[in-house]
GROMACS .gro file of C-alpha atoms in nm:
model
  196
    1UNK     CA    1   4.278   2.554   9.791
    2UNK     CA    2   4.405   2.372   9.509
    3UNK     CA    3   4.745   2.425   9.296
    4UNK     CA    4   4.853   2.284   8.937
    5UNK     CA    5   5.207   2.197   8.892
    6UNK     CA    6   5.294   2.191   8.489
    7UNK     CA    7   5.622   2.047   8.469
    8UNK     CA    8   5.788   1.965   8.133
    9UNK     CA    9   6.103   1.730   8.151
   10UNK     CA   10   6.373   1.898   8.000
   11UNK     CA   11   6.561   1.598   8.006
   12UNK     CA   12   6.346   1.523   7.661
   13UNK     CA   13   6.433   1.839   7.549
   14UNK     CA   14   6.801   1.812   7.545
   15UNK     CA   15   6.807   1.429   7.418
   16UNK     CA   16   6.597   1.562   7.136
   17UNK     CA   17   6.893   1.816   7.070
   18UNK     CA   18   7.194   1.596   7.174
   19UNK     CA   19   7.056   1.324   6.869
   20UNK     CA   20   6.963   1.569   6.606
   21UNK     CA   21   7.355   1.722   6.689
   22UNK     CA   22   7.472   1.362   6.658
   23UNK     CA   23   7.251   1.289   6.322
   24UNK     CA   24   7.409   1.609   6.140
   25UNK     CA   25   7.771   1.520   6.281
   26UNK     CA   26   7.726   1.158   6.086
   27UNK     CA   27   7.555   1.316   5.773
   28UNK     CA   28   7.843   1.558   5.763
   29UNK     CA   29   8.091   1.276   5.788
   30UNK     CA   30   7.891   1.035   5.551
   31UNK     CA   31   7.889   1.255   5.298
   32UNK     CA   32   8.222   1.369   5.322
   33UNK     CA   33   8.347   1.002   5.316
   34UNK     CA   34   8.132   0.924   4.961
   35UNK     CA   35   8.217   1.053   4.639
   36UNK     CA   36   7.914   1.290   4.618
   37UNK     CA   37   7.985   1.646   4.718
   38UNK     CA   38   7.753   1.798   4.984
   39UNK     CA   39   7.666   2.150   5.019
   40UNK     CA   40   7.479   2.440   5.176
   41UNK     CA   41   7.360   2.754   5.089
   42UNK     CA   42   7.188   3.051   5.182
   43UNK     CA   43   7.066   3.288   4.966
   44UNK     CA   44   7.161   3.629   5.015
   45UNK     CA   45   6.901   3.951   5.095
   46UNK     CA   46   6.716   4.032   4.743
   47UNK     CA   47   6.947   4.198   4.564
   48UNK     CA   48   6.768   4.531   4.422
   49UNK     CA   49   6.721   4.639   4.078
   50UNK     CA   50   6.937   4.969   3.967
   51UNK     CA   51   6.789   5.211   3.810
   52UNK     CA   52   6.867   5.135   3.381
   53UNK     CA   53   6.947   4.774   3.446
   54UNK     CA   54   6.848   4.507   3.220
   55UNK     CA   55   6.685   4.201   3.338
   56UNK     CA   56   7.003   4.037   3.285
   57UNK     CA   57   7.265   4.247   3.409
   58UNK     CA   58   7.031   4.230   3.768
   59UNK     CA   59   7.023   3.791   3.753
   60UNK     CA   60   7.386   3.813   3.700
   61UNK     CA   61   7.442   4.043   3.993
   62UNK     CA   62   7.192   3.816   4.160
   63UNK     CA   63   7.400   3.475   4.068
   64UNK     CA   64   7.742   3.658   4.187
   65UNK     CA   65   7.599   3.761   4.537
   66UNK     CA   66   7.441   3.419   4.572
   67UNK     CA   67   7.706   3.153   4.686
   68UNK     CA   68   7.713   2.850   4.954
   69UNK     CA   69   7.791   2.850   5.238
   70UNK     CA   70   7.923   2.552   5.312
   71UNK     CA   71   8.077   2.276   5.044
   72UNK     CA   72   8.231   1.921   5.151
   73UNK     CA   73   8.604   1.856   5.116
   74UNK     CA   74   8.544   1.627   4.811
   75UNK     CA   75   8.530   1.918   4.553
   76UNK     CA   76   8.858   1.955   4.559
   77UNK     CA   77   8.898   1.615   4.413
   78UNK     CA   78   8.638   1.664   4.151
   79UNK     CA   79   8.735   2.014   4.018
   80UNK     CA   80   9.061   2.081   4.159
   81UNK     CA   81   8.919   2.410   4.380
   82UNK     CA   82   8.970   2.419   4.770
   83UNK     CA   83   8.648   2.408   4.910
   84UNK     CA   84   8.697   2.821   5.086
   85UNK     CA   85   8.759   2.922   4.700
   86UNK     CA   86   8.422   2.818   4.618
   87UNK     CA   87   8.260   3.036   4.912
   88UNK     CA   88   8.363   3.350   4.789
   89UNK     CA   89   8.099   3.543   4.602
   90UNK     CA   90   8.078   3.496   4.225
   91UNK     CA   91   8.322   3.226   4.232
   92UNK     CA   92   8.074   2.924   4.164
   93UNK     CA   93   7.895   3.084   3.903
   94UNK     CA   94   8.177   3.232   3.690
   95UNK     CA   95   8.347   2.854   3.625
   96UNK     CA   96   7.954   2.773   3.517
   97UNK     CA   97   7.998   2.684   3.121
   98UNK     CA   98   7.877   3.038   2.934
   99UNK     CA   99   7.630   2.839   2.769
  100UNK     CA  100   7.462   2.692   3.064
  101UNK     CA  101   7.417   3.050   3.317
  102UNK     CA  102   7.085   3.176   3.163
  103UNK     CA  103   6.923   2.875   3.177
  104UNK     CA  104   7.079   2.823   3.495
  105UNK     CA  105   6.942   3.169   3.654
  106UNK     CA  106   6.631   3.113   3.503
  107UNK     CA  107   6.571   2.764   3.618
  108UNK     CA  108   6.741   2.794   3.973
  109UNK     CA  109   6.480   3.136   4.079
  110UNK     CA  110   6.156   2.977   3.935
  111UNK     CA  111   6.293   2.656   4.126
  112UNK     CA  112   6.328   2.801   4.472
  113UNK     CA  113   5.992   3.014   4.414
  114UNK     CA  114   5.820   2.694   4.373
  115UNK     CA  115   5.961   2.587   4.707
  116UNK     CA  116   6.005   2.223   4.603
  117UNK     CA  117   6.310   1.975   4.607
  118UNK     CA  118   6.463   1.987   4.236
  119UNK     CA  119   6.725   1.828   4.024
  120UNK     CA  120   6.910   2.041   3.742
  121UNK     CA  121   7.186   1.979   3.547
  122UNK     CA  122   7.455   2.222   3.402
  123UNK     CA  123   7.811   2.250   3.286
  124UNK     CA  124   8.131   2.348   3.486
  125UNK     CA  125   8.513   2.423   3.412
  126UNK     CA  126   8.750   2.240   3.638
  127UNK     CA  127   9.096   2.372   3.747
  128UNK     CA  128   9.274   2.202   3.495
  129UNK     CA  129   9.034   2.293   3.210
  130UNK     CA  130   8.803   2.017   3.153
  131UNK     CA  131   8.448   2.090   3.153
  132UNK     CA  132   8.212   1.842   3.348
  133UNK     CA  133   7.867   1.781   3.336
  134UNK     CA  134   7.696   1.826   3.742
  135UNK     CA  135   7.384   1.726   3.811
  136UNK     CA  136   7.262   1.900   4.135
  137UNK     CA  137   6.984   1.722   4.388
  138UNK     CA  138   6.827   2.026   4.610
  139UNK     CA  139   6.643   2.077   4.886
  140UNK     CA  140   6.490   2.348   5.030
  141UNK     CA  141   6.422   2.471   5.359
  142UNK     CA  142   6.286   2.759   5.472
  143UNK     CA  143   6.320   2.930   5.828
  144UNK     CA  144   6.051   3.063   6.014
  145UNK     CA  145   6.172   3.449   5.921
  146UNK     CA  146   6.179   3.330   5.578
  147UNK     CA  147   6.460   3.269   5.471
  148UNK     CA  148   6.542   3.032   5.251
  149UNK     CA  149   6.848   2.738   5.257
  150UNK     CA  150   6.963   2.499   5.028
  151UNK     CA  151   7.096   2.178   5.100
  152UNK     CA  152   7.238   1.977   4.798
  153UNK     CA  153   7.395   1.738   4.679
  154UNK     CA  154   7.694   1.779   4.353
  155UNK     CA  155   7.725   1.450   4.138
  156UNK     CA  156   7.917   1.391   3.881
  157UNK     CA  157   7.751   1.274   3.536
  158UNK     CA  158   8.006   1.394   3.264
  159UNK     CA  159   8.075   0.987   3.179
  160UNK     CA  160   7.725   0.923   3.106
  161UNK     CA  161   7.588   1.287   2.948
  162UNK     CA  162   7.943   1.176   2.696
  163UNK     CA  163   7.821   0.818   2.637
  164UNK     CA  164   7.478   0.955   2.555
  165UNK     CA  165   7.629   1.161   2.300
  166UNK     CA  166   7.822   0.944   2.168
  167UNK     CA  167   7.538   0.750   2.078
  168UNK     CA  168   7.335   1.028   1.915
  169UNK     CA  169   7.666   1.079   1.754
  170UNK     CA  170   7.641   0.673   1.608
  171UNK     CA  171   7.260   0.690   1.522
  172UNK     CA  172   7.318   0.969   1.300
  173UNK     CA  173   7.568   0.838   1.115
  174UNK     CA  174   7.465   0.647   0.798
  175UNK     CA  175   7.484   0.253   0.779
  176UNK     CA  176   7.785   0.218   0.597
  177UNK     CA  177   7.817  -0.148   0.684
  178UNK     CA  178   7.512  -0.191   0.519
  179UNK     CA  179   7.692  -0.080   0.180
  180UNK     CA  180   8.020  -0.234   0.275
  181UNK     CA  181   7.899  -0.588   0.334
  182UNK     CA  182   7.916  -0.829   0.040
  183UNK     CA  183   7.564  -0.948  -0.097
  184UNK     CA  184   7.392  -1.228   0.059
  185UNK     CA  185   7.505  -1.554  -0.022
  186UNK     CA  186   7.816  -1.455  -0.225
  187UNK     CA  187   8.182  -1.434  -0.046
  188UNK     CA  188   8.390  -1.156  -0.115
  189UNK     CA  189   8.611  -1.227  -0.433
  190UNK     CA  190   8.438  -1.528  -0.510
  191UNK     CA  191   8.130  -1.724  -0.643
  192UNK     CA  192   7.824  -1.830  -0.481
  193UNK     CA  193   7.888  -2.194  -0.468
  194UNK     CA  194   8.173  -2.195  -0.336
  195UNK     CA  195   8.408  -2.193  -0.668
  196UNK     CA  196   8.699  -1.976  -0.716
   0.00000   0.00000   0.00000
């Protein structure tokens, strides 16, 4: 008579556990530490259609009952919110500049239904009133019931979207040094060689 013992060392098993617990306990306090702003978010159940509802009216519902779950202690310092005001549902999206939440909506669904990683960039109010220019890295990751997680990463670009405006702003203006300059090889006021 012969017998087959199948043993698996569970020992590996929790390691395996214990380090991935440790890896996402030094991410968390990595990123907290830098002046990026992590953050996590999972998307909400489909939100359904109502009978009579534009397209619009049902991506804003959408964008309200979408929110994360999770944002690091730095946004506070960047926008002046507590991190558990911008948990609650609709929060987020209604300090998103007017101008920016179409695009946003639009961009952010086709995003995640392409299921890759993604950059976009969009405009926010602050506390106090300024408006700032995010640019969001995302990941996503999706469970084996499906659903779907975001894990991403807030920076803050408003300094250099402003300094590439400002020099739109200086190569549309015309050359007026061009007209403003004396003619070469005379000095203002006086003659060409060199007598007043």
């Amino acid at each position: 008579v012969e017998g087959r013992v199948v043993m698996r060392d569970v020992a590996d098993i929790a390691g395996t556990e214990e380090t991935l617990a440790r890896s996402e306990e030094r991410f968390r306090t990595l990123a907290e530490t830098m002046s990026l702003v992590p953050w996590e978010l999972t998307l909400e159940p489909r939100v359904q259609p109502v009978a009579g509802e534009s397209r619009h009216d049902h991506e804003q519902r959408w964008a309200l009952a979408t929110r994360p779950s999770w944002i690091g202690p730095q946004i506070e310092a960047l926008l002046g919110y507590a991190p558990e005001l911008l948990v609650k549902p609709g929060f987020w999206f209604e300090r998103i500049h007017p101008e920016d939440r179409d695009r946003l909506i639009t961009e952010f669904k086709r995003l995640i239904a392409a299921g890759e990683s993604y950059e976009i960039e969009y405009r926010i109010t602050a506390a106090d009133g300024r408006v700032l220019w995010i640019l969001d890295a995302v990941s996503i990751v999706r469970s084996p019931d499906g659903g779907i997680s975001l894990i991403g990463v807030m920076v803050d670009v408003t300094e250099r979207e402003q300094a590439a405006a400002e020099q739109v702003r200086l190569m549309r203006e015309p050359d007026h040094h061009g007209k403003d300059a004396p003619p070469t090889g005379r000095r203002s006021g006086g003659r060409a060689d060199g007598n007043e």
